[in-house]
CSV table of C-alpha atoms in Angstrom, one decimal:
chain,number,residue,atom,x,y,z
A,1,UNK,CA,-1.5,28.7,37.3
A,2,UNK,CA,-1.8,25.1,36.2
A,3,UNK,CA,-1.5,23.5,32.9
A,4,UNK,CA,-4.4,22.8,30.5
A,5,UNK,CA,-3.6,19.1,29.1
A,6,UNK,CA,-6.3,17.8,27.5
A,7,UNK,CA,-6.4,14.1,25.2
A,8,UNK,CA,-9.3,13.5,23.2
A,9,UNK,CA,-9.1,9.8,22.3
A,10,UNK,CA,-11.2,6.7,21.6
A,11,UNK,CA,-11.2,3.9,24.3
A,12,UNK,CA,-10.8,0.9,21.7
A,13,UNK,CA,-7.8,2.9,19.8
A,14,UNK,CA,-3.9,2.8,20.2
A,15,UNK,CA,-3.4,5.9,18.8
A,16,UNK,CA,-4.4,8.1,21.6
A,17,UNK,CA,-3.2,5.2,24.3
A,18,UNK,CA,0.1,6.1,23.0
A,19,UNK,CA,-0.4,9.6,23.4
A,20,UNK,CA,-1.5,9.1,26.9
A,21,UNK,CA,1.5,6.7,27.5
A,22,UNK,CA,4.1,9.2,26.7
A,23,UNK,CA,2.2,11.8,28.9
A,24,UNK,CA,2.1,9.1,32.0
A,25,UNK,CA,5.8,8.1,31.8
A,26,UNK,CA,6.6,11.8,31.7
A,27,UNK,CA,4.0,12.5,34.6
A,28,UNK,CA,2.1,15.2,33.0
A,29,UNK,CA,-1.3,15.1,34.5
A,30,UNK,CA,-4.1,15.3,32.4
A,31,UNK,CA,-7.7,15.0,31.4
A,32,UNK,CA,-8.9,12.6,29.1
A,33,UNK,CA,-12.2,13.3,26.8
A,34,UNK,CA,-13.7,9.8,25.4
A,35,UNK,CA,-14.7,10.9,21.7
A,36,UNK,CA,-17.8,8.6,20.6
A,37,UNK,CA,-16.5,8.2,16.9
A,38,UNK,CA,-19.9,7.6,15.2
A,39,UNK,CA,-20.9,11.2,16.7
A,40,UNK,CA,-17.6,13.0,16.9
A,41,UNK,CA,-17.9,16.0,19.4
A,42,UNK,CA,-18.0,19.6,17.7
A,43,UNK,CA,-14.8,20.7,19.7
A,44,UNK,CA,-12.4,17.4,17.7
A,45,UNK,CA,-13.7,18.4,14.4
A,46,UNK,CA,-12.6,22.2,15.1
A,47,UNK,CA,-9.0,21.2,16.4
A,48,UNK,CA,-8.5,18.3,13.8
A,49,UNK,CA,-10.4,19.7,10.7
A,50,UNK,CA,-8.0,18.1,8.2
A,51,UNK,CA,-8.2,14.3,10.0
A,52,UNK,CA,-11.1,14.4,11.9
A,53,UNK,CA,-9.8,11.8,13.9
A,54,UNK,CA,-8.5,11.1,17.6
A,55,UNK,CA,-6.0,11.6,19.0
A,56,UNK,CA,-6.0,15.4,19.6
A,57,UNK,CA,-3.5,16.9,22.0
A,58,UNK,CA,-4.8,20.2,23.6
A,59,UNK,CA,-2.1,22.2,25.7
A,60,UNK,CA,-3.0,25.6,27.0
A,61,UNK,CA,-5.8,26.3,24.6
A,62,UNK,CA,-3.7,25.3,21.3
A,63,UNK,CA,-4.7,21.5,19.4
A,64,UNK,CA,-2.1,19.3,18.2
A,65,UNK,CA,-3.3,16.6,15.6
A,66,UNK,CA,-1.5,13.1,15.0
A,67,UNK,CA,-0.4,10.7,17.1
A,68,UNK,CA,3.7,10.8,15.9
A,69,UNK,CA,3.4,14.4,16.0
A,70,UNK,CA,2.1,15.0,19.5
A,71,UNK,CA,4.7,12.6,20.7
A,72,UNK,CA,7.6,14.2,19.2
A,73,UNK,CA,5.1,17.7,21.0
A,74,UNK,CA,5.6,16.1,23.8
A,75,UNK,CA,9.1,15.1,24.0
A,76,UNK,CA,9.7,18.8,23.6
A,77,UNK,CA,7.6,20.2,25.9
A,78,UNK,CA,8.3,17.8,28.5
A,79,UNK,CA,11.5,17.2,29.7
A,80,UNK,CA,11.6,14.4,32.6
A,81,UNK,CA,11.9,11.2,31.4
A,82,UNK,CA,12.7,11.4,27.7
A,83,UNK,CA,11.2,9.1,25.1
A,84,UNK,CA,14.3,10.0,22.1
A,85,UNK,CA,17.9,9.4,22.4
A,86,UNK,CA,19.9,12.4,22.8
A,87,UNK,CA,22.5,11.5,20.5
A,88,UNK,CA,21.7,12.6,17.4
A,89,UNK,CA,22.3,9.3,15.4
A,90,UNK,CA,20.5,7.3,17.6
A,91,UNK,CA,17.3,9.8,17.3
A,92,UNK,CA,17.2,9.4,13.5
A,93,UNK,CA,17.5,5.4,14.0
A,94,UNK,CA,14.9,5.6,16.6
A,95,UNK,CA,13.0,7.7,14.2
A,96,UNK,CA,13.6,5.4,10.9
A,97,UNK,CA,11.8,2.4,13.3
A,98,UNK,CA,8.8,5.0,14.6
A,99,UNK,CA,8.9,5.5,10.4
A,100,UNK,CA,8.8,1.9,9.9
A,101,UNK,CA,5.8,0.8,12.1
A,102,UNK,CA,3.8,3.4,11.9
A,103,UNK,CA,4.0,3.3,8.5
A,104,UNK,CA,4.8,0.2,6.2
A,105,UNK,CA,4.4,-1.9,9.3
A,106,UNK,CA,1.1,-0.8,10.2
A,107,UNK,CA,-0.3,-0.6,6.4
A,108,UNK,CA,0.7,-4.3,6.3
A,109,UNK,CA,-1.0,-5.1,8.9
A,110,UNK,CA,-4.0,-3.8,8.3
A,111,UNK,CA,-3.8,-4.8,4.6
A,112,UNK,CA,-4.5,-8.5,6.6
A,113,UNK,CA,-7.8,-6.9,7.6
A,114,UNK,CA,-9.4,-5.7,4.5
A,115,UNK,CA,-8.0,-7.8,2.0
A,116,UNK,CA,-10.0,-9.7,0.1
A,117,UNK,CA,-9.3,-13.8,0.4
A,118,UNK,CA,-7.9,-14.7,-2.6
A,119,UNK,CA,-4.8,-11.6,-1.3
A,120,UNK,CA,-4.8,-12.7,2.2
A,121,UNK,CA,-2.0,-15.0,2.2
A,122,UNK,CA,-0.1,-12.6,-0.1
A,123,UNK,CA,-1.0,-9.7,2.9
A,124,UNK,CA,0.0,-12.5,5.7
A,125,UNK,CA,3.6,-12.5,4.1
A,126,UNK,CA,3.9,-9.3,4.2
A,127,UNK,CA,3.0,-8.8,7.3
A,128,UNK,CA,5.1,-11.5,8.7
A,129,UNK,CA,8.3,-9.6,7.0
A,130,UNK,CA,7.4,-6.2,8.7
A,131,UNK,CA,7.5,-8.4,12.1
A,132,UNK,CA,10.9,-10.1,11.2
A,133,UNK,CA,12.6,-7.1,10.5
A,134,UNK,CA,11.3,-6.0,14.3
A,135,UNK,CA,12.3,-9.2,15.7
A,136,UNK,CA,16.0,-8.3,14.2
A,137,UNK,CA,15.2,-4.3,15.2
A,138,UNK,CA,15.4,-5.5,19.0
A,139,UNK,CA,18.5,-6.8,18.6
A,140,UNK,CA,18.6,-8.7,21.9
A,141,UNK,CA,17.7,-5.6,23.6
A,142,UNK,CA,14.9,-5.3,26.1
A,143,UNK,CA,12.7,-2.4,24.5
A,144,UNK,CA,13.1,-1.0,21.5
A,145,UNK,CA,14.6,1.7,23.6
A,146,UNK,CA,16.8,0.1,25.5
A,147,UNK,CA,16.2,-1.1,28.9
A,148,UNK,CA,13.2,1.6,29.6
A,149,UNK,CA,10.2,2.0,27.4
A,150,UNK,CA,10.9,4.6,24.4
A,151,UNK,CA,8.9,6.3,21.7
A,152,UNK,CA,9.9,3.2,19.3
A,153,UNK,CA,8.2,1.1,21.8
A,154,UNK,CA,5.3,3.7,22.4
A,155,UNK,CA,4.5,3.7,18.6
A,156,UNK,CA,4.3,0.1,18.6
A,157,UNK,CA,1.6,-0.3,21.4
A,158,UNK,CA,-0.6,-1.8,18.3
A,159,UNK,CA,1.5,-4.6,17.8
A,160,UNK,CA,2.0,-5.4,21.6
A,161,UNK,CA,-1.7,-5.6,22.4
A,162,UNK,CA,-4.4,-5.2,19.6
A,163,UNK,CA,-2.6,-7.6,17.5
A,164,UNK,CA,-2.8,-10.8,19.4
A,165,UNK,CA,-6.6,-10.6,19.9
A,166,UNK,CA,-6.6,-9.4,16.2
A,167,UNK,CA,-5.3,-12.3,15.2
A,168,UNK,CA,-7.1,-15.0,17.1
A,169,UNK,CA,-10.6,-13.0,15.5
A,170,UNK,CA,-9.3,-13.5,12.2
A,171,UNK,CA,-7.6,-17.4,13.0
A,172,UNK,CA,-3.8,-16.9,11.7
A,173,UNK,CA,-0.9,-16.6,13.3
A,174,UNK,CA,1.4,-13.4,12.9
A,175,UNK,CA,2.9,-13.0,16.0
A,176,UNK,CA,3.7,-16.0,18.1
A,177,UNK,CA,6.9,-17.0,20.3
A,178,UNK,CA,8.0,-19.7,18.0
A,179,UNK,CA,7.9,-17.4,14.7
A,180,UNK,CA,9.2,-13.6,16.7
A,181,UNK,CA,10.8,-15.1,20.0
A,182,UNK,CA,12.3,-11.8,20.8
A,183,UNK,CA,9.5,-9.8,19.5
A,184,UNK,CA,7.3,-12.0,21.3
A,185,UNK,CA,8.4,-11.3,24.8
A,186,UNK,CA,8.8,-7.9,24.2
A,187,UNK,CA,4.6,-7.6,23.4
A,188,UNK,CA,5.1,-9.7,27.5
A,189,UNK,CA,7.1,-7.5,28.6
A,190,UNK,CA,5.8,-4.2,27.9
A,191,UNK,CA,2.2,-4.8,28.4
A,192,UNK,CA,3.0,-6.3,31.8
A,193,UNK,CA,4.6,-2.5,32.6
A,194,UNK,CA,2.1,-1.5,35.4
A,195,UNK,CA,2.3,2.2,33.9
A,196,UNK,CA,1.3,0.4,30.2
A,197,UNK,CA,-1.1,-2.1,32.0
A,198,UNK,CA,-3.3,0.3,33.4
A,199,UNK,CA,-3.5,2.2,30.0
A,200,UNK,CA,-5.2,-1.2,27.6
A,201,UNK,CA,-8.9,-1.7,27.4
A,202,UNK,CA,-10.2,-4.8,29.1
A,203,UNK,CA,-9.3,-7.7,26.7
A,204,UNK,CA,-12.9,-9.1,26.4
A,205,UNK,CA,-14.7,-5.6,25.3
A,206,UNK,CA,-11.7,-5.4,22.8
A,207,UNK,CA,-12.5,-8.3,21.2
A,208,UNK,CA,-15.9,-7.7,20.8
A,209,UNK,CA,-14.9,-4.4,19.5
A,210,UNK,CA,-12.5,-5.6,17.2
A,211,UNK,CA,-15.2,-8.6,16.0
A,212,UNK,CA,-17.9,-6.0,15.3
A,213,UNK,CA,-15.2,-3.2,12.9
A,214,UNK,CA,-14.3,-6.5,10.9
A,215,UNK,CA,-17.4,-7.6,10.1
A,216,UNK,CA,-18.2,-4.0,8.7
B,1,UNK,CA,39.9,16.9,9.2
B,2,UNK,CA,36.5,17.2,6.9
B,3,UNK,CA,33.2,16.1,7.3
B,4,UNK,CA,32.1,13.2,5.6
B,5,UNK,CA,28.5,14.2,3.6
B,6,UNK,CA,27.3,11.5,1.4
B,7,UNK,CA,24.1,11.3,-0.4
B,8,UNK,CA,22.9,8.4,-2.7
B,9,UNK,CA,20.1,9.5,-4.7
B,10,UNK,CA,18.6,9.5,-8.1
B,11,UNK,CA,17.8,11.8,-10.6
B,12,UNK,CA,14.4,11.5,-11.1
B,13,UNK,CA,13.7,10.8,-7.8
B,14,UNK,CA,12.1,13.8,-5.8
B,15,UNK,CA,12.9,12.4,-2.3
B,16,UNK,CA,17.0,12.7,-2.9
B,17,UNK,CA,16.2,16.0,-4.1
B,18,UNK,CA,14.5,16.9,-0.9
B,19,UNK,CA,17.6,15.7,0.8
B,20,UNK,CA,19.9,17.8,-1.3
B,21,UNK,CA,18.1,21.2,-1.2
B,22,UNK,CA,18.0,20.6,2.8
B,23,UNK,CA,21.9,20.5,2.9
B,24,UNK,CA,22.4,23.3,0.3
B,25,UNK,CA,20.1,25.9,2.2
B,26,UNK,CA,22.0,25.0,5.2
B,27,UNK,CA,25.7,25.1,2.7
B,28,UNK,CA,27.2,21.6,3.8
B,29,UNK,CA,29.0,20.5,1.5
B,30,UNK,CA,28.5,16.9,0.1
B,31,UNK,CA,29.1,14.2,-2.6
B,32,UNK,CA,26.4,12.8,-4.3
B,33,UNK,CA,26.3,9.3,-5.6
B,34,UNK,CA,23.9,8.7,-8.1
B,35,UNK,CA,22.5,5.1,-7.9
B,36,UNK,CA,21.0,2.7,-10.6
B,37,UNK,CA,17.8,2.1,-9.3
B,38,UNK,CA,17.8,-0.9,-11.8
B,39,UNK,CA,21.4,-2.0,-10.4
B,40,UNK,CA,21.6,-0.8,-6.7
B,41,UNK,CA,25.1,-0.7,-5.3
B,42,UNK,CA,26.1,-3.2,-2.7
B,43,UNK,CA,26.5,0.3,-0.7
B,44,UNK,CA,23.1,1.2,-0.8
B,45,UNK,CA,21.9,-1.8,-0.1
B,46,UNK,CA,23.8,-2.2,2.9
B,47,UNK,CA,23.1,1.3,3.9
B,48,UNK,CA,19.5,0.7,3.8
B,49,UNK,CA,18.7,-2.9,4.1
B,50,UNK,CA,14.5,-2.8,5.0
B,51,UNK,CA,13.7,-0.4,2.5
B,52,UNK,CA,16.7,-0.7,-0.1
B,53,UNK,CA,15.7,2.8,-1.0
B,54,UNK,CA,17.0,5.8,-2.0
B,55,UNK,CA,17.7,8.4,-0.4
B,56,UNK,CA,20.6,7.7,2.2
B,57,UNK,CA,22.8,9.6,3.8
B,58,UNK,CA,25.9,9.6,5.2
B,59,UNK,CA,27.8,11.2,7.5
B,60,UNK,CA,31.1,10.5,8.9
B,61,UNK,CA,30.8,6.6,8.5
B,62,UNK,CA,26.8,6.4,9.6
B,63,UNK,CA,24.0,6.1,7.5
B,64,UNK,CA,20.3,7.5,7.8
B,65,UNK,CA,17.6,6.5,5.5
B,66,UNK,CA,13.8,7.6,4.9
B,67,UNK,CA,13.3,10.9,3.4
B,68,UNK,CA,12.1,12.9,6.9
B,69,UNK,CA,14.2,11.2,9.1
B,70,UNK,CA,17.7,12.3,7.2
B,71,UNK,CA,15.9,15.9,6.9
B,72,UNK,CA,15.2,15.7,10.8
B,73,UNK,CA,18.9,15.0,10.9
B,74,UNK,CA,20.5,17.4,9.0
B,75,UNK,CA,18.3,20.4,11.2
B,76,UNK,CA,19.3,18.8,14.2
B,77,UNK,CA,23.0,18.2,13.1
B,78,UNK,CA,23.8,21.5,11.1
B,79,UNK,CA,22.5,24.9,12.8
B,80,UNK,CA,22.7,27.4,10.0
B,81,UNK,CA,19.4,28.5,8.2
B,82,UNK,CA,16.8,26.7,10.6
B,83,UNK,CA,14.2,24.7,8.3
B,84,UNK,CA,11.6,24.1,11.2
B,85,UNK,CA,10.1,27.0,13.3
B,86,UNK,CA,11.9,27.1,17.0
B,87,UNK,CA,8.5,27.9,18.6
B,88,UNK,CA,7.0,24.2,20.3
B,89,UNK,CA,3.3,24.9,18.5
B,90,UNK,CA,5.2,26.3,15.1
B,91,UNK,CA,7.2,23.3,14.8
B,92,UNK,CA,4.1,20.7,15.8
B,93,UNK,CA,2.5,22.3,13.0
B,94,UNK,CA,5.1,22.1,10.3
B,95,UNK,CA,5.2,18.5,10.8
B,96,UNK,CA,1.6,17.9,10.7
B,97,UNK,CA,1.7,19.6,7.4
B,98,UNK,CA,4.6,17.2,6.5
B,99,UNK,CA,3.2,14.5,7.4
B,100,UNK,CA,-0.1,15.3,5.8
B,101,UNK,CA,2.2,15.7,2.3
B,102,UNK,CA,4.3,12.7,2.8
B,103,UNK,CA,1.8,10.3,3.9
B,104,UNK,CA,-2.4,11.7,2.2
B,105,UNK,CA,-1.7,13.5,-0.1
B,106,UNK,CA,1.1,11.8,-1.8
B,107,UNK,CA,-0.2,8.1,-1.7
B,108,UNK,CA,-3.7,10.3,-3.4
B,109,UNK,CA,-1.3,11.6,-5.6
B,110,UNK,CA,0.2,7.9,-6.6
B,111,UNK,CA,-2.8,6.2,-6.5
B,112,UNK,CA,-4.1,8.6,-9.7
B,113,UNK,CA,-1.5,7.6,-11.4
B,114,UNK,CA,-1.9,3.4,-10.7
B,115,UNK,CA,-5.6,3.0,-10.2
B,116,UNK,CA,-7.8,1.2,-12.6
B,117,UNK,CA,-9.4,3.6,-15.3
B,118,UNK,CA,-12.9,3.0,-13.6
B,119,UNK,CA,-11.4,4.5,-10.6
B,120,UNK,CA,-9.7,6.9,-11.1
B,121,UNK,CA,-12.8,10.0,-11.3
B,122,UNK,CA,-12.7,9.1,-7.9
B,123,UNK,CA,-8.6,8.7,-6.9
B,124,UNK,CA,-8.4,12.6,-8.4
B,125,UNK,CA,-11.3,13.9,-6.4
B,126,UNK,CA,-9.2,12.7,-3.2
B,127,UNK,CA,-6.0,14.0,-5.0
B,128,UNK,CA,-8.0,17.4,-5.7
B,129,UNK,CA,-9.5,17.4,-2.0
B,130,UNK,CA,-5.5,17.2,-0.5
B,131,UNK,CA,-4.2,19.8,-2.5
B,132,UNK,CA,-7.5,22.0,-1.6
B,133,UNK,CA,-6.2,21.4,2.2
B,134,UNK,CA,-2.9,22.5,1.0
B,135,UNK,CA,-4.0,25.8,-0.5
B,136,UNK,CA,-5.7,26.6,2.5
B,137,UNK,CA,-2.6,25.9,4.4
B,138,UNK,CA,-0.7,28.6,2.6
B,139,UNK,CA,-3.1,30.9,4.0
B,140,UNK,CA,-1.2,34.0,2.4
B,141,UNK,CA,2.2,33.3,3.0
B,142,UNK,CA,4.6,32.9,0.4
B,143,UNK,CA,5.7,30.0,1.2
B,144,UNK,CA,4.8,27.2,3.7
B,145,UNK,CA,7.6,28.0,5.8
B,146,UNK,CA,6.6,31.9,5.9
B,147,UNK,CA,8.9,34.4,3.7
B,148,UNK,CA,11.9,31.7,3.1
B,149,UNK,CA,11.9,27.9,2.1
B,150,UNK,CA,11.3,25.5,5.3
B,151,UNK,CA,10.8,21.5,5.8
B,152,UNK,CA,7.3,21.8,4.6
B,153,UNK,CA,8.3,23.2,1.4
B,154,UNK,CA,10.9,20.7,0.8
B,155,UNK,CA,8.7,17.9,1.4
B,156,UNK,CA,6.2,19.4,-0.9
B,157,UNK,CA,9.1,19.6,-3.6
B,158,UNK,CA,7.4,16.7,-5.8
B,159,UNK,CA,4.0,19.2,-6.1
B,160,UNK,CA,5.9,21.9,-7.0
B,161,UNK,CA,7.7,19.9,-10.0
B,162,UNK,CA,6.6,16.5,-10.4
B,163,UNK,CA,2.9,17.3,-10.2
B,164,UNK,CA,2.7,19.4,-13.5
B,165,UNK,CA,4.5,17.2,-15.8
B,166,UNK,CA,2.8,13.9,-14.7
B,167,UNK,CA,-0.7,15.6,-15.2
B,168,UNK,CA,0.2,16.7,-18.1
B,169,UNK,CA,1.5,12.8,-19.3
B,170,UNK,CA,-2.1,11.7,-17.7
B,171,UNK,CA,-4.2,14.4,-19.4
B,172,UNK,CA,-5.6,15.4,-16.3
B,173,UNK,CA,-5.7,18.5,-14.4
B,174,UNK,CA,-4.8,18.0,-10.6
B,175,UNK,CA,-3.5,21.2,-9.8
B,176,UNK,CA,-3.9,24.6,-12.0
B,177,UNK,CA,-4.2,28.6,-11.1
B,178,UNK,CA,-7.6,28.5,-11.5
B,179,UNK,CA,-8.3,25.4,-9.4
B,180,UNK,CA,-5.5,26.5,-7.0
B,181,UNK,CA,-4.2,30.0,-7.3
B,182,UNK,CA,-2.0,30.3,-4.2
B,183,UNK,CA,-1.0,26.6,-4.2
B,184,UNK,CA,-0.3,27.5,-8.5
B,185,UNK,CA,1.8,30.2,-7.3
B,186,UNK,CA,3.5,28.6,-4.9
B,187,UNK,CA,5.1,26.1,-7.3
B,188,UNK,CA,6.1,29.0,-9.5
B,189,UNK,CA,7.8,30.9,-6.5
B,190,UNK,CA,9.7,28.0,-5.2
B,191,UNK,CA,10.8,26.5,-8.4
B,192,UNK,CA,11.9,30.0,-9.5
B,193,UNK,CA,14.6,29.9,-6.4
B,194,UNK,CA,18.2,29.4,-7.7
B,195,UNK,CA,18.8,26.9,-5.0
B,196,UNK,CA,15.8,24.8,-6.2
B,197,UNK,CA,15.8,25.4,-10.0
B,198,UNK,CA,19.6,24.1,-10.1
B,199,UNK,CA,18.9,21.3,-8.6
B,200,UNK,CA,15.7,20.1,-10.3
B,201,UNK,CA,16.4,17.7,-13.1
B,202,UNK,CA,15.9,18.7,-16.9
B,203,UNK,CA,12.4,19.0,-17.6
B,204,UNK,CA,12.1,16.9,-21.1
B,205,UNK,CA,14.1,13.9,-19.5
B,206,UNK,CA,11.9,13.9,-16.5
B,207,UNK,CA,9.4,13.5,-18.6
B,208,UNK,CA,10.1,10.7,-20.9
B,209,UNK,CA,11.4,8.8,-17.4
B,210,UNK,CA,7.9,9.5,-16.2
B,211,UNK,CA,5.9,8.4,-18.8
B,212,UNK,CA,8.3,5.5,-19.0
B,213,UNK,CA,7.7,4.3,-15.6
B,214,UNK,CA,3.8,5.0,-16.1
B,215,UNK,CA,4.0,2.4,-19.0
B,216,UNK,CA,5.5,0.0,-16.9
């Protein structure tokens, strides 16, 4: 009997693109269900009452709700092709970095959003020192995991694709080669991954996307 | 020859705690190095250069930072007295509810205590509405990690003993057995536990540091 693997996720969001990533380098096969976030189906409210938000991970009739979480679900369940070091202190640094932009690194960024003017350039600061310490993170190393995409990498999908047009929209520069060189061709080199490339949202529909949550 | 167990914490600071009670449920031995949070050590700061936080740990030479990530570390590294369920689902679901504690409901939690006065009806209806989840989560059991102490409890360590005296300092009432009876109780059982009570600070100082650091 087959598997039941099921992603609910939203076209225009990187959190359930990473789930799907991990799932694609790990060649689970499964089926994706587009959630239309202003009308969220029944069916994600029931398996992620607390959040009520995509991604949800469904896996033989059981629900699994945040995107960090169903990865490290994943990487469990899943065995070829894994996304964590094995050794044990590598893990927890790999961890501490998945810690890092998922959480001050991200805030930051989105703190660049919804700031109000007069904090912007206080938020642009910030944000530019979350994508130092990344450049520095790499370390002269390909991906953050080494020479094959890992769940560092995974989490920082955000930074590799939606923040480029994010930052054009809103006309600052976070990210650019002179400022993250390293950093820079990393966001190059893992969006040009044919397994990654075939994951984004067309660039122009993004944009729009992006244009029209901004100027809520 | 020894292990090498190091942990640099502070005393009023619930997230060394966590760290501690993780290694004494499991009995490893360690030092502790208390650390000036007004004066860090060279050694912490080197142990933990992006965050310059406590707690760190270390062990035999390498250092781990970031609260979850050293308690992912010590289950992966010591065996005894398992803090996460084996089972995939169990485990997927502990760390939802850990990262529900760490991340919602303790920046609901924080922002109570640092939001304007005009805001703050609303920053303790949020607060309310996480711990609500939370009693919900108990869902009978003793504690969160069914009849014995697991990673959920531990990261819930500041609700259990933080959370009275600081809404007591605020005047407010976050969390109470009427509000909250099995959440209330919760904090009563776990607290009670030799291994937790001996390692919580004394409650008068906690309090004057509290209220001192509110004032600030």
């Amino acid at each position: 009997m087959g598997e039941e693997v099921k992603v609910f996720g939203a076209w225009a969001s990187p959190f359930s693109r990473k789930v799907e990533l991990a799932l694609r380098l790990k060649g689970v096969p499964y089926d994706y269900i587009e959630e239309d976030l202003n009308n969220k189906s029944s069916l994600l409210l029931q398996y992620n009452s607390v959040h009520k938000k995509v991604p949800v991970l469904l896996h033989n009739g059981k629900s699994i709700a945040e995107s960090i979480v169903i990865l490290e679900y994943i990487e469990e369940t899943w065995k070829t092709y894994p996304i964590l070091p094995q050794d044990p202190n590598d893990k927890a640094m790999a961890r501490f970095w998945i810690n890092f932009i998922d959480g001050k690194c991200s805030s930051a960024i989105r703190k660049v959003a919804f700031s109000p003017e007069e904090e912007r350039e206080k938020a642009v600061e910030e944000a530019c020192e979350c994508l130092k310490t990344l450049e520095s993170a790499l370390n002269g190393k390909k991906f953050f995991g080494g020479d094959t995409i890992g769940m560092v990498d995974i989490v920082a999908l955000f930074i590799a694709f939606w923040l480029r047009p994010f930052q054009e929209i809103m006309g600052l520069e976070l990210l650019s080669s002179e400022k993250f060189p390293n950093l820079f061709k990393w966001t190059d080199d893992f969006v040009s991954c044919s397994i990654v490339k075939e994951l984004l949202p067309p660039r122009d529909k993004l944009v729009a996307h992006i244009k029209a949550h901004l100027s809520k």
